[in-house]
Short mmCIF file of C-alpha atoms and ligand atoms in Angstrom, two decimals:
data_model
loop_
_atom_site.label_atom_id
_atom_site.label_comp_id
_atom_site.label_asym_id
_atom_site.label_seq_id
_atom_site.Cartn_x
_atom_site.Cartn_y
_atom_site.Cartn_z
CA MET A 17 -3.59 -6.87 23.95
CA GLY A 18 -5.35 -3.41 24.49
CA ILE A 19 -8.62 -4.66 24.30
CA ASP A 20 -10.57 -3.14 26.85
CA VAL A 21 -14.35 -2.52 27.04
CA TRP A 22 -15.54 0.55 25.73
CA LEU A 23 -18.34 1.87 27.37
CA PRO A 24 -20.65 4.78 25.97
CA ARG A 25 -19.90 7.77 27.96
CA ALA A 26 -22.25 10.55 28.77
CA SER A 27 -19.50 13.09 28.80
CA MET A 28 -15.88 12.47 27.24
CA PRO A 29 -13.10 14.63 28.20
CA VAL A 30 -12.66 16.41 24.67
CA ASP A 31 -8.95 17.42 24.63
CA GLU A 32 -8.98 18.26 20.80
CA PRO A 33 -11.85 19.90 18.91
CA LEU A 34 -13.11 17.64 16.42
CA LEU A 35 -13.77 19.39 13.06
CA ILE A 36 -16.91 18.98 12.09
CA GLU A 37 -17.82 19.84 8.44
CA THR A 38 -20.84 18.90 5.77
CA VAL A 39 -20.28 17.22 2.91
CA SER A 40 -17.02 18.69 1.44
CA ASP A 41 -17.30 19.18 -2.26
CA SER A 42 -13.53 17.62 -2.82
CA PHE A 43 -14.94 14.52 -1.17
CA LYS A 44 -18.23 14.30 -3.37
CA SER A 45 -16.93 11.37 -5.49
CA GLU A 46 -18.59 10.48 -8.67
CA THR A 47 -21.57 7.88 -8.60
CA ASP A 48 -19.83 4.58 -9.69
CA THR A 49 -22.53 2.53 -12.00
CA ASN A 50 -23.21 -1.22 -11.56
CA THR A 51 -25.36 -1.91 -14.69
CA SER A 52 -26.52 -5.13 -13.36
CA VAL A 53 -28.02 -3.98 -10.39
CA ALA A 54 -31.65 -4.54 -11.39
CA LYS A 55 -31.19 -8.10 -11.35
CA ASP A 56 -28.62 -8.19 -8.80
CA ASN A 57 -28.88 -10.57 -5.81
CA TRP A 58 -26.96 -11.99 -2.89
CA PHE A 59 -26.41 -15.53 -4.08
CA ASP A 60 -25.26 -14.27 -7.31
CA LEU A 61 -22.68 -11.97 -5.88
CA GLN A 62 -21.49 -14.36 -3.35
CA THR A 63 -20.97 -16.91 -5.87
CA GLU A 64 -19.09 -14.54 -8.36
CA ILE A 65 -16.74 -13.27 -5.42
CA ASN A 66 -16.19 -16.97 -4.12
CA HIS A 67 -15.21 -17.86 -7.79
CA CYS A 68 -13.48 -14.70 -8.44
CA THR A 69 -10.28 -14.63 -10.77
CA LYS A 70 -9.70 -11.18 -11.31
CA CYS A 71 -6.39 -10.77 -9.75
CA SER A 72 -3.66 -12.82 -8.75
CA LEU A 73 -4.56 -13.17 -5.17
CA CYS A 74 -6.84 -16.02 -6.26
CA SER A 75 -3.95 -17.89 -6.56
CA THR A 76 -3.06 -17.54 -2.93
CA ARG A 77 -6.24 -17.62 -1.09
CA LYS A 78 -7.43 -20.06 1.05
CA GLN A 79 -11.10 -18.76 0.54
CA THR A 80 -12.68 -15.45 0.04
CA VAL A 81 -14.15 -13.32 2.83
CA PHE A 82 -17.52 -11.79 1.60
CA GLY A 83 -18.69 -9.77 4.67
CA SER A 84 -20.95 -10.57 7.58
CA GLY A 85 -23.80 -9.15 9.29
CA ASN A 86 -27.28 -7.57 8.48
CA LYS A 87 -27.88 -7.47 4.93
CA GLN A 88 -30.54 -4.59 5.66
CA ALA A 89 -28.21 -2.79 8.04
CA ASP A 90 -28.37 1.02 8.32
CA TRP A 91 -24.81 0.87 9.22
CA MET A 92 -21.97 -0.57 6.50
CA PHE A 93 -18.07 -0.93 7.89
CA VAL A 94 -15.58 -1.10 5.47
CA GLY A 95 -12.30 -2.52 6.18
CA GLU A 96 -9.35 -3.17 4.12
CA SER A 97 -8.46 -6.85 3.65
CA PRO A 98 -8.74 -10.26 5.67
CA GLY A 99 -6.06 -11.30 7.83
CA GLN A 100 -5.23 -14.94 8.61
CA HIS A 101 -8.00 -15.53 11.38
CA GLU A 102 -10.45 -13.78 8.77
CA GLU A 103 -9.37 -16.39 5.88
CA ASP A 104 -9.23 -19.31 7.82
CA GLN A 105 -12.91 -18.49 9.29
CA GLY A 106 -14.14 -17.19 5.97
CA LEU A 107 -15.30 -13.96 8.14
CA PRO A 108 -14.44 -10.47 8.49
CA PHE A 109 -12.80 -9.07 11.61
CA VAL A 110 -12.53 -11.92 13.76
CA GLY A 111 -8.72 -11.49 14.71
CA ASN A 112 -8.01 -9.05 17.41
CA ALA A 113 -8.86 -5.95 15.60
CA GLY A 114 -12.05 -7.40 15.33
CA LEU A 115 -12.35 -7.94 18.67
CA LEU A 116 -11.55 -4.42 19.34
CA PHE A 117 -14.10 -3.57 16.56
CA THR A 118 -17.00 -5.32 18.12
CA GLU A 119 -16.09 -2.96 21.45
CA MET A 120 -15.93 0.31 19.47
CA ILE A 121 -19.32 -0.33 17.78
CA ARG A 122 -20.88 -1.70 21.17
CA ALA A 123 -19.62 2.03 22.70
CA ILE A 124 -22.24 3.66 20.06
CA GLY A 125 -25.09 1.15 20.74
CA LEU A 126 -24.54 -1.17 17.99
CA THR A 127 -23.86 -4.89 17.52
CA ARG A 128 -22.43 -7.15 15.18
CA ASP A 129 -26.05 -8.36 14.25
CA GLU A 130 -27.19 -5.12 13.32
CA ILE A 131 -24.32 -4.01 11.14
CA PHE A 132 -22.75 -5.26 7.76
CA ILE A 133 -19.09 -5.29 7.70
CA THR A 134 -16.77 -6.18 4.63
CA ASN A 135 -13.50 -5.07 3.17
CA VAL A 136 -12.49 -3.21 0.18
CA ILE A 137 -10.49 -6.72 -0.96
CA LYS A 138 -12.11 -10.00 -0.36
CA CYS A 139 -9.03 -12.01 -0.59
CA ARG A 140 -6.10 -11.89 1.95
CA SER A 141 -2.69 -10.68 0.57
CA PRO A 142 0.44 -12.43 1.11
CA ASN A 143 2.06 -11.50 4.31
CA ASN A 144 -0.91 -9.02 4.79
CA ARG A 145 0.67 -6.43 2.52
CA GLU A 146 -1.31 -3.25 1.68
CA PRO A 147 -3.62 -4.12 -1.57
CA HIS A 148 -2.27 -3.11 -4.88
CA THR A 149 -3.91 -0.33 -6.75
CA ASP A 150 -5.34 -3.20 -9.39
CA GLU A 151 -6.49 -5.30 -6.76
CA ILE A 152 -8.53 -2.53 -5.29
CA LYS A 153 -9.82 -1.63 -8.94
CA ASN A 154 -10.78 -5.14 -9.63
CA CYS A 155 -12.55 -5.82 -6.30
CA LYS A 156 -14.41 -2.48 -6.05
CA ASP A 157 -17.35 -3.29 -7.99
CA TYR A 158 -18.04 -6.09 -5.32
CA LEU A 159 -18.26 -3.53 -2.69
CA ILE A 160 -20.37 -1.08 -5.03
CA ARG A 161 -22.72 -4.08 -5.36
CA GLN A 162 -22.84 -4.88 -1.85
CA GLN A 163 -23.85 -1.31 -0.92
CA GLN A 164 -26.33 -1.48 -3.48
CA LEU A 165 -27.81 -4.39 -2.35
CA ILE A 166 -27.74 -3.27 1.57
CA LYS A 167 -28.64 0.35 0.96
CA PRO A 168 -27.15 1.43 4.17
CA LYS A 169 -27.99 5.00 5.50
CA ILE A 170 -23.96 5.21 6.65
CA ILE A 171 -20.87 3.85 5.72
CA VAL A 172 -17.83 4.00 7.88
CA ALA A 173 -14.36 3.67 6.40
CA LEU A 174 -12.11 1.94 8.75
CA GLY A 175 -8.80 3.01 8.04
CA HIS A 176 -7.01 4.98 5.14
CA ILE A 177 -7.08 2.15 2.41
CA ALA A 178 -11.05 1.85 2.72
CA ALA A 179 -11.37 5.72 3.25
CA GLN A 180 -9.25 6.51 0.12
CA THR A 181 -10.94 3.73 -1.98
CA LEU A 182 -14.48 4.89 -1.00
CA LEU A 183 -13.85 8.77 -1.38
CA LYS A 184 -11.51 8.31 -4.46
CA THR A 185 -8.76 10.51 -2.62
CA ASP A 186 -5.31 9.99 -1.80
CA LYS A 187 -5.66 12.15 1.23
CA PRO A 188 -3.88 10.75 4.62
CA LEU A 189 -6.54 9.62 6.91
CA ALA A 190 -5.92 12.49 9.31
CA GLU A 191 -7.26 15.11 6.71
CA LEU A 192 -10.33 12.87 6.00
CA ARG A 193 -11.75 12.13 9.67
CA GLY A 194 -14.50 14.60 11.02
CA LYS A 195 -15.80 15.41 7.65
CA THR A 196 -18.86 13.56 5.76
CA GLY A 197 -17.85 12.37 2.33
CA ASP A 198 -20.01 10.29 -0.33
CA PHE A 199 -19.99 6.97 -1.73
CA ASN A 200 -22.91 6.51 -4.31
CA ASN A 201 -25.24 8.78 -2.51
CA THR A 202 -24.49 7.18 0.91
CA PRO A 203 -22.77 9.10 3.42
CA VAL A 204 -18.96 8.27 4.48
CA VAL A 205 -17.42 8.91 7.74
CA VAL A 206 -13.74 7.77 8.33
CA ILE A 207 -12.24 6.19 11.53
CA TYR A 208 -9.13 5.01 12.70
CA HIS A 209 -8.67 1.25 11.73
CA PRO A 210 -8.88 -0.93 14.89
CA ALA A 211 -5.64 -2.88 14.13
CA TYR A 212 -3.82 0.60 13.97
CA LEU A 213 -5.38 1.49 17.35
CA LEU A 214 -4.04 -1.61 18.51
CA ARG A 215 -0.53 -0.40 17.79
CA PHE A 216 -0.87 3.34 18.77
CA LEU A 217 -2.88 3.01 21.84
CA PRO A 218 -2.84 6.73 22.77
CA GLU A 219 -4.78 7.56 19.75
CA LYS A 220 -8.04 5.66 20.93
CA HIS A 221 -9.42 8.73 22.07
CA LYS A 222 -9.27 10.08 18.50
CA ALA A 223 -11.37 7.09 17.56
CA TRP A 224 -13.95 7.97 20.14
CA LEU A 225 -14.33 11.17 18.64
CA ASP A 226 -14.67 9.71 15.05
CA LEU A 227 -17.36 7.42 16.48
CA THR A 228 -19.31 10.20 18.02
CA TYR A 229 -19.11 12.11 14.80
CA ALA A 230 -20.34 8.83 12.82
CA LEU A 231 -23.24 8.54 15.45
CA GLN A 232 -24.15 11.96 14.81
CA THR A 233 -23.80 11.91 11.07
CA PHE A 234 -26.16 9.28 11.08
CA LYS A 235 -28.80 10.57 13.18
CA ASN A 236 -28.62 13.96 11.05
CA ASN A 237 -29.21 11.91 8.02
CA GLU A 238 -31.81 9.47 9.31
CA GLY A 239 -35.23 10.39 7.50
N1 URA B 311 -8.31 -6.10 9.06
C1 URA B 311 -9.26 -5.61 7.80
O1 URA B 311 -9.03 -4.52 7.30
N2 URA B 311 -10.26 -6.46 8.03
C2 URA B 311 -10.51 -7.86 8.55
O2 URA B 311 -11.44 -8.21 8.10
C3 URA B 311 -9.62 -7.85 9.34
C4 URA B 311 -8.55 -6.94 9.64
#
């Protein structure tokens, strides 16, 4: 399956220099506003998401997938959209990609209980197709509200859909990794999606570099 144990490595054979840049102006996105933030709370947000009918995915979903983990996490991870296992269990990243994700964060000393993980889209799409632009737009407010309630110190975007949504860009993932962007004043780092890594195992060394970069960014921003 390709899910082996990722161990933290003191020294990593770096066969490719990781381009480290500070916040690039091109990724400094405008602040999204959520006018209801002052009185927002987890119960209202979860109830709204559970009953959401903003797009047609509500007619095909079995249940919504809100997100899971620590609601006061320093680290917030954002994936694309729930797959079948996630929809069945109502939890994000519980299938094969989720197993690899758990190993990936363990390699930088994190557990699922310490982080919060969610998706750009809270409903499964038919046949797991990529979310449509209007679906992303309709769901984005929920992501903003989750970020505003959690107040993470760093957001890690898993894959191009999360990266492009958070950074408001259509640049490919290869151009976004190794740089620190911004989502409503929270630093954003981009890494390969674990589902992609399961398909393209040779890319795993890049994912390790990206995780190392994320950890470095987190430490630099810890105040
Ligand atoms: N892929 C995602 O992007 N999210 C999940 O929750 C599972 C797989």
